[in-house]
CSV table of C-alpha atoms and ligand atoms in Angstrom, one decimal:
chain,number,residue,atom,x,y,z
A,1,MET,CA,-7.8,-11.7,28.8
A,2,LYS,CA,-5.8,-9.2,26.2
A,3,THR,CA,-7.3,-10.6,22.9
A,4,ASN,CA,-10.9,-9.6,24.5
A,5,ARG,CA,-8.9,-6.7,25.6
A,6,ILE,CA,-8.9,-5.3,22.3
A,7,GLN,CA,-11.6,-6.3,20.7
A,8,PHE,CA,-14.2,-4.7,22.9
A,9,GLN,CA,-12.3,-1.8,23.4
A,10,ALA,CA,-15.4,1.1,22.8
A,11,GLY,CA,-13.0,3.1,19.6
A,12,LEU,CA,-15.2,5.9,17.9
A,13,SER,CA,-18.6,5.6,17.7
A,14,LEU,CA,-20.0,7.5,14.6
A,15,ASN,CA,-21.9,9.6,17.2
A,16,GLN,CA,-18.3,10.6,17.9
A,17,PHE,CA,-17.5,10.7,14.4
A,18,LEU,CA,-19.8,13.4,13.3
A,19,ALA,CA,-20.0,15.4,17.1
A,20,GLN,CA,-15.7,15.9,16.4
A,21,TYR,CA,-15.4,15.7,12.1
A,22,GLY,CA,-19.3,16.6,10.8
A,23,THR,CA,-18.3,19.7,8.8
A,24,GLU,CA,-15.9,21.6,6.6
A,25,SER,CA,-14.7,23.9,8.5
A,26,GLN,CA,-14.3,20.9,12.0
A,27,CYS,CA,-11.5,19.1,8.8
A,28,GLU,CA,-10.1,22.2,7.8
A,29,ALA,CA,-9.1,23.4,11.3
A,30,ILE,CA,-8.2,19.1,12.6
A,31,LEU,CA,-6.0,18.7,9.3
A,32,GLU,CA,-3.9,22.9,9.7
A,33,GLN,CA,-3.1,22.3,13.2
A,34,SER,CA,-1.9,18.3,12.3
A,35,ARG,CA,0.1,19.7,8.6
A,36,TRP,CA,1.4,22.9,10.8
A,37,PRO,CA,1.5,21.3,14.8
A,38,HIS,CA,4.1,24.8,15.6
A,39,GLY,CA,1.9,27.2,13.4
A,40,PHE,CA,2.1,27.6,9.8
A,41,HIS,CA,5.2,26.6,8.6
A,42,CYS,CA,6.0,28.2,4.6
A,43,PRO,CA,6.5,25.3,2.7
A,44,ARG,CA,9.2,27.4,0.3
A,45,CYS,CA,11.6,29.7,3.4
A,46,GLN,CA,10.0,27.7,6.4
A,47,SER,CA,8.8,31.7,7.5
A,48,GLN,CA,6.3,31.1,10.4
A,49,GLU,CA,4.5,35.2,9.6
A,50,CYS,CA,1.9,34.9,6.8
A,51,CYS,CA,-2.6,35.9,6.3
A,52,THR,CA,-5.3,34.1,5.2
A,53,TYR,CA,-7.9,34.5,2.5
A,54,ARG,CA,-10.1,32.2,1.3
A,55,ARG,CA,-10.3,31.5,-2.8
A,56,GLY,CA,-14.4,30.5,-3.4
A,57,ARG,CA,-14.0,28.0,-0.4
A,58,VAL,CA,-10.6,26.8,-0.4
A,59,LYS,CA,-8.3,28.4,2.5
A,60,VAL,CA,-4.2,29.8,1.2
A,61,PHE,CA,-1.6,31.2,2.6
A,62,GLN,CA,0.3,33.6,1.5
A,63,CYS,CA,4.0,34.3,2.7
A,64,SER,CA,4.6,37.1,4.6
A,65,ALA,CA,8.6,36.7,3.8
A,66,CYS,CA,8.7,34.7,0.0
A,67,ARG,CA,4.6,35.6,-0.3
A,68,LEU,CA,4.1,31.6,-1.8
A,69,GLN,CA,1.1,31.3,-1.5
A,70,THR,CA,-0.8,27.6,-0.4
A,71,THR,CA,-3.1,25.5,0.7
A,72,LEU,CA,-3.5,23.1,3.1
A,73,THR,CA,-3.7,20.4,1.6
A,74,GLU,CA,-1.0,21.7,-1.7
A,75,GLY,CA,2.4,19.2,-1.2
A,76,THR,CA,0.6,16.4,0.6
A,77,ILE,CA,-1.3,12.9,0.5
A,78,PHE,CA,-4.7,15.7,-1.3
A,79,HIS,CA,-2.1,17.4,-3.1
A,80,ALA,CA,-4.7,18.2,-5.9
A,81,THR,CA,-8.2,16.6,-4.4
A,82,LYS,CA,-11.5,17.9,-5.9
A,83,LEU,CA,-13.9,16.0,-3.0
A,84,PRO,CA,-14.7,17.7,-0.3
A,85,LEU,CA,-12.6,17.0,3.2
A,86,THR,CA,-15.9,15.4,4.5
A,87,CYS,CA,-15.1,12.7,1.5
A,88,TRP,CA,-11.4,12.3,2.6
A,89,PHE,CA,-12.1,12.3,6.7
A,90,GLN,CA,-15.1,10.2,6.3
A,91,ALA,CA,-12.9,7.5,4.1
A,92,MET,CA,-10.3,7.6,7.2
A,93,TYR,CA,-12.9,6.7,9.6
A,94,PHE,CA,-14.2,4.4,7.7
A,95,LEU,CA,-10.4,2.4,6.8
A,96,SER,CA,-9.8,2.9,10.7
A,97,GLN,CA,-12.6,2.1,12.4
A,98,THR,CA,-14.3,-1.1,10.6
A,99,LYS,CA,-13.0,-4.4,11.7
A,100,ASN,CA,-12.5,-5.8,9.1
A,101,ASN,CA,-11.4,-2.7,7.1
A,102,VAL,CA,-13.7,-2.1,3.4
A,103,SER,CA,-12.5,-1.9,-0.1
A,104,ILE,CA,-12.9,0.4,-3.0
A,105,LEU,CA,-16.6,-1.1,-3.7
A,106,GLU,CA,-17.8,0.0,-0.5
A,107,LEU,CA,-16.2,3.2,0.0
A,108,LYS,CA,-17.5,3.5,-3.3
A,109,ARG,CA,-20.9,3.4,-2.0
A,110,LEU,CA,-20.1,4.3,2.6
A,111,VAL,CA,-19.1,7.7,1.0
A,112,GLY,CA,-20.7,8.2,-1.9
A,113,LEU,CA,-17.9,8.7,-4.9
A,114,SER,CA,-17.5,7.1,-8.0
A,115,TYR,CA,-15.5,3.9,-8.7
A,116,PRO,CA,-12.2,5.9,-10.5
A,117,THR,CA,-11.5,7.9,-7.4
A,118,ALA,CA,-12.9,5.4,-4.3
A,119,TRP,CA,-9.9,4.1,-6.4
A,120,ARG,CA,-7.9,7.2,-5.6
A,121,LEU,CA,-9.0,7.6,-2.0
A,122,LYS,CA,-8.2,4.8,-0.9
A,123,HIS,CA,-4.8,3.8,-3.0
A,124,LYS,CA,-3.2,7.5,-1.1
A,125,LEU,CA,-4.3,6.2,2.2
A,126,MET,CA,-3.3,2.7,2.2
A,127,GLN,CA,0.1,4.7,0.4
A,128,VAL,CA,0.7,7.2,3.7
A,129,MET,CA,0.0,3.6,6.4
A,130,PHE,CA,2.8,1.2,3.8
A,131,GLU,CA,5.5,4.5,3.9
A,132,ARG,CA,4.3,5.2,8.2
A,133,GLU,CA,5.0,0.9,8.8
A,134,SER,CA,8.0,1.4,7.5
A,135,THR,CA,10.5,2.5,9.3
A,136,THR,CA,8.9,0.1,12.1
A,137,ARG,CA,11.9,-2.7,13.8
A,138,LEU,CA,11.2,-5.5,15.3
A,139,SER,CA,13.2,-6.7,19.1
A,140,GLY,CA,13.2,-9.3,21.7
A,141,ARG,CA,11.6,-12.9,20.3
A,142,VAL,CA,10.6,-12.6,16.7
A,143,GLU,CA,8.0,-15.1,14.9
A,144,ILE,CA,8.7,-15.1,11.4
A,145,ASP,CA,7.4,-17.7,8.8
A,146,ASP,CA,7.1,-17.5,5.0
A,147,ALA,CA,3.8,-16.4,3.5
A,148,TYR,CA,1.5,-15.8,0.2
A,149,LEU,CA,-1.2,-14.2,-1.0
A,150,GLY,CA,-3.8,-15.4,-4.0
A,151,GLY,CA,-4.2,-18.7,-3.1
A,152,GLU,CA,-2.6,-21.5,-0.8
A,153,HIS,CA,-2.5,-24.9,-1.0
A,154,PRO,CA,-3.8,-26.7,2.3
A,155,GLY,CA,-1.1,-27.6,4.9
A,156,GLY,CA,1.4,-24.1,3.8
A,157,LYS,CA,3.8,-25.4,2.6
A,158,ALA,CA,3.2,-27.4,-0.3
A,159,GLY,CA,2.8,-23.3,-1.8
A,160,ARG,CA,6.5,-22.9,-1.2
A,161,GLY,CA,6.9,-22.3,-5.6
A,162,SER,CA,3.8,-22.2,-6.8
A,163,GLU,CA,3.3,-19.9,-10.3
A,164,ASN,CA,1.3,-16.5,-9.2
A,165,LYS,CA,1.3,-16.8,-6.5
A,166,VAL,CA,2.7,-13.0,-3.0
A,167,PRO,CA,5.3,-14.7,-1.7
A,168,PHE,CA,5.9,-12.3,1.0
A,169,LEU,CA,7.9,-12.0,5.5
A,170,ALA,CA,5.4,-12.7,8.0
A,171,ALA,CA,7.6,-11.3,11.4
A,172,VAL,CA,5.7,-11.1,14.6
A,173,GLN,CA,7.4,-9.8,18.2
A,174,THR,CA,6.2,-11.6,22.0
A,175,ASN,CA,6.5,-10.3,24.9
A,176,ALA,CA,7.8,-12.0,27.5
A,177,GLN,CA,4.2,-13.0,28.5
A,178,ASN,CA,4.3,-14.9,24.5
A,179,HIS,CA,1.2,-12.1,24.4
A,180,PRO,CA,2.5,-10.0,20.2
A,181,LEU,CA,3.1,-6.5,19.8
A,182,TYR,CA,3.9,-6.0,16.9
A,183,ALA,CA,4.3,-7.2,12.9
A,184,VAL,CA,5.2,-7.0,9.7
A,185,PHE,CA,4.5,-7.9,6.5
A,186,THR,CA,7.2,-7.8,4.1
A,187,ARG,CA,6.2,-8.7,0.0
A,188,VAL,CA,9.8,-9.9,-1.5
A,189,LYS,CA,10.6,-11.2,-4.6
A,190,THR,CA,11.3,-14.6,-3.9
A,191,PHE,CA,12.8,-16.2,-0.7
A,192,SER,CA,16.9,-15.8,-0.8
A,193,HIS,CA,19.4,-15.8,1.4
A,194,ASP,CA,20.5,-12.0,0.0
A,195,GLU,CA,16.6,-11.2,0.1
A,196,VAL,CA,15.8,-12.0,4.0
A,197,ALA,CA,19.8,-10.8,4.9
A,198,GLN,CA,18.3,-7.5,3.8
A,199,TRP,CA,15.5,-7.8,4.9
A,200,ALA,CA,16.4,-8.1,8.9
A,201,THR,CA,18.9,-5.9,8.1
A,202,ARG,CA,16.0,-2.8,8.4
A,203,THR,CA,13.5,-4.4,10.3
A,204,LEU,CA,15.1,-6.1,13.4
A,205,VAL,CA,17.0,-4.9,16.4
A,206,PRO,CA,20.3,-6.8,16.2
A,207,THR,CA,20.2,-9.2,19.2
A,208,THR,CA,16.3,-10.2,18.5
A,209,THR,CA,15.8,-13.7,18.3
A,210,VAL,CA,14.6,-14.9,15.6
A,211,VAL,CA,12.0,-18.4,15.5
A,212,SER,CA,11.6,-19.6,12.3
A,213,ASP,CA,10.8,-23.7,10.6
A,214,GLY,CA,13.2,-24.7,8.4
A,215,LEU,CA,13.7,-23.0,5.5
A,216,TRP,CA,17.6,-23.3,4.7
A,217,CYS,CA,17.2,-19.0,3.5
A,218,PHE,CA,15.9,-17.6,7.5
A,219,GLN,CA,20.0,-18.5,8.4
A,220,SER,CA,20.7,-14.8,6.4
A,221,VAL,CA,18.6,-13.2,9.2
A,222,ALA,CA,22.1,-13.7,11.7
A,223,ALA,CA,23.3,-10.6,8.6
A,224,ALA,CA,21.4,-8.6,11.0
A,225,ASP,CA,23.8,-10.0,14.2
A,226,CYS,CA,20.4,-11.2,15.0
A,227,ALA,CA,20.3,-14.3,17.7
A,228,HIS,CA,18.6,-17.4,14.8
A,229,GLN,CA,16.4,-20.0,16.4
A,230,ARG,CA,15.7,-22.6,13.4
A,231,GLU,CA,12.5,-25.2,14.4
A,232,ILE,CA,12.9,-28.2,12.2
A,233,VAL,CA,9.6,-28.6,10.8
A,234,GLY,CA,9.3,-32.8,11.3
A,235,GLN,CA,7.0,-34.9,8.9
A,236,GLY,CA,3.4,-35.3,9.6
A,237,ARG,CA,4.0,-32.2,11.4
A,238,LYS,CA,2.9,-28.9,10.7
A,239,SER,CA,4.2,-25.6,11.6
A,240,THR,CA,1.0,-24.4,12.9
A,241,ASP,CA,0.9,-27.8,15.2
A,242,MET,CA,3.5,-25.8,16.9
A,243,GLU,CA,4.2,-24.2,19.9
A,244,CYS,CA,6.3,-21.8,18.7
A,245,PHE,CA,4.5,-20.6,15.5
A,246,THR,CA,1.2,-20.0,17.4
A,247,TRP,CA,1.0,-16.5,17.1
A,248,VAL,CA,2.5,-16.1,13.3
A,249,ASN,CA,0.0,-19.1,12.2
A,250,THR,CA,-2.5,-17.3,14.1
A,251,ILE,CA,-1.9,-13.8,13.0
A,252,LEU,CA,-1.7,-14.3,9.5
A,253,GLY,CA,-4.4,-16.7,9.1
A,254,ASN,CA,-6.5,-13.2,10.8
A,255,LEU,CA,-4.8,-12.3,7.2
A,256,LYS,CA,-6.0,-14.0,4.8
A,257,THR,CA,-9.0,-13.8,6.2
A,258,ALA,CA,-10.0,-10.5,6.4
A,259,VAL,CA,-8.4,-10.0,2.4
A,260,ALA,CA,-10.2,-13.3,1.6
A,261,GLY,CA,-13.7,-11.5,3.1
A,262,THR,CA,-12.5,-7.8,1.9
A,263,TYR,CA,-11.1,-7.7,-1.2
A,264,HIS,CA,-12.3,-10.4,-3.8
A,265,ALA,CA,-10.2,-9.1,-6.9
A,266,PHE,CA,-7.6,-6.7,-6.9
A,267,ASP,CA,-4.7,-7.3,-8.2
A,268,PHE,CA,-1.8,-8.7,-5.7
A,269,ALA,CA,0.9,-9.3,-7.5
A,270,LYS,CA,1.0,-5.3,-7.8
A,271,TYR,CA,-0.2,-3.6,-5.1
A,272,ALA,CA,0.0,-5.9,-2.4
A,273,HIS,CA,2.0,-4.4,-0.9
A,274,ARG,CA,0.1,-2.0,0.2
A,275,TYR,CA,-2.1,-4.0,0.8
A,276,LEU,CA,0.5,-5.8,3.3
A,277,GLY,CA,1.2,-2.7,4.3
A,278,GLU,CA,-2.6,-1.8,5.6
A,279,TYR,CA,-3.1,-4.7,7.6
A,280,GLN,CA,-0.1,-3.5,9.3
A,281,TYR,CA,-0.9,0.0,10.2
A,282,ARG,CA,-3.9,-1.0,12.1
A,283,PHE,CA,-2.8,-4.3,12.9
A,284,ASN,CA,0.0,-2.2,15.0
A,285,ARG,CA,-2.0,0.1,16.3
A,286,ARG,CA,-5.2,-2.0,17.2
A,287,PHE,CA,-4.0,-1.1,20.9
A,288,ASP,CA,-5.7,2.2,21.5
A,289,LEU,CA,-8.7,2.3,18.8
A,290,ALA,CA,-9.9,5.9,19.2
A,291,ARG,CA,-6.9,7.6,18.8
A,292,LEU,CA,-6.5,5.7,15.2
A,293,LEU,CA,-7.9,8.2,13.1
A,294,PRO,CA,-6.3,11.9,14.2
A,295,ARG,CA,-3.0,9.9,14.2
A,296,MET,CA,-3.7,8.2,10.4
A,297,ILE,CA,-5.0,12.8,9.8
A,298,THR,CA,-1.4,13.8,11.1
A,299,ALA,CA,0.1,10.7,8.9
A,300,ALA,CA,-2.0,11.7,5.7
A,301,ALA,CA,-0.8,15.7,6.4
A,302,GLN,CA,2.6,15.1,6.6
A,303,THR,CA,3.0,12.5,3.5
A,304,GLY,CA,4.4,14.1,0.3
A,305,LYS,CA,1.6,14.1,-3.0
A,306,ARG,CA,1.6,10.8,-4.7
A,307,THR,CA,0.3,11.1,-8.0
A,308,GLU,CA,-2.4,8.5,-9.3
A,309,ARG,CA,0.0,7.1,-12.0
A,310,TRP,CA,3.0,7.4,-9.3
A,311,LEU,CA,0.0,5.4,-7.8
A,312,ARG,CA,-0.1,2.6,-10.7
A,313,LEU,CA,3.9,2.3,-11.1
A,314,ALA,CA,3.8,0.6,-8.2
A,315,GLU,CA,5.9,-2.3,-8.7
A,316,ASP,CA,8.6,0.4,-9.2
A,317,GLN,CA,8.2,1.4,-5.7
A,318,CYS,CA,8.8,-2.6,-4.0
B,1,LIG,ZN1,8.3,32.2,2.4
């Protein structure tokens, strides 16, 4: 079964991780390759000529054309970090290889950090995953549903419109064998025609067939030139019992279990988009667990600096 192949794949063992990423010089070499896969590139003038020297333990690159001095971490998500790269790489190892992910508190203990440092590290890496996923598009057959974080009434649908819940849209693309391929989880302010239309335009390839329940606003997927298959959930019948929603319901159930089991007290309303982005990133790359870490390192090296102040103003960016 496909699910078993995913669950039983080898991934990257702790021994393998330590052999490949255990020392500062190994991490430095990998980060350099991830940041500049075709060799050094001056961030100011794009020149490829440079000389290098050490300032303490930090490798400095000086552009031969414009004399700009830069480091491997400057201008990336690692910008201005005082931590050794080995700590960042350990954090990325745990964030990519554990089954249910790790909370800030676990990261603090596992990597040996203070809580504020672990907070910054986790949020920066979640931001990398969120931004990487912002361009994911679904196509073919897509099941969608409205969902809420922060507690839900039994039966799900009674939760619609409840106070203190964070609403989000869940969408799962399935293939011809009816297996799930990719998912998108998007924080929304409310389930309105406008928001669904904008979401569909950003997220769905035209001609996608969207399967949803009877919630009125889902009709707006037509704005993105998608076909809409509306399945009415009748009286005494729950969407969870309907085969056409199997995957979106299953994956939403897994997401909620993982979030509830790993994160006990985070500010759902403020940072939900980032936590959803992290779950989506891992889900969409679940077929090749061993490659997840190098891909995350590349994504981190190619994401610009995001200050703590900016990260805490999260609501403004979603
Ligand atoms: Zn230059």
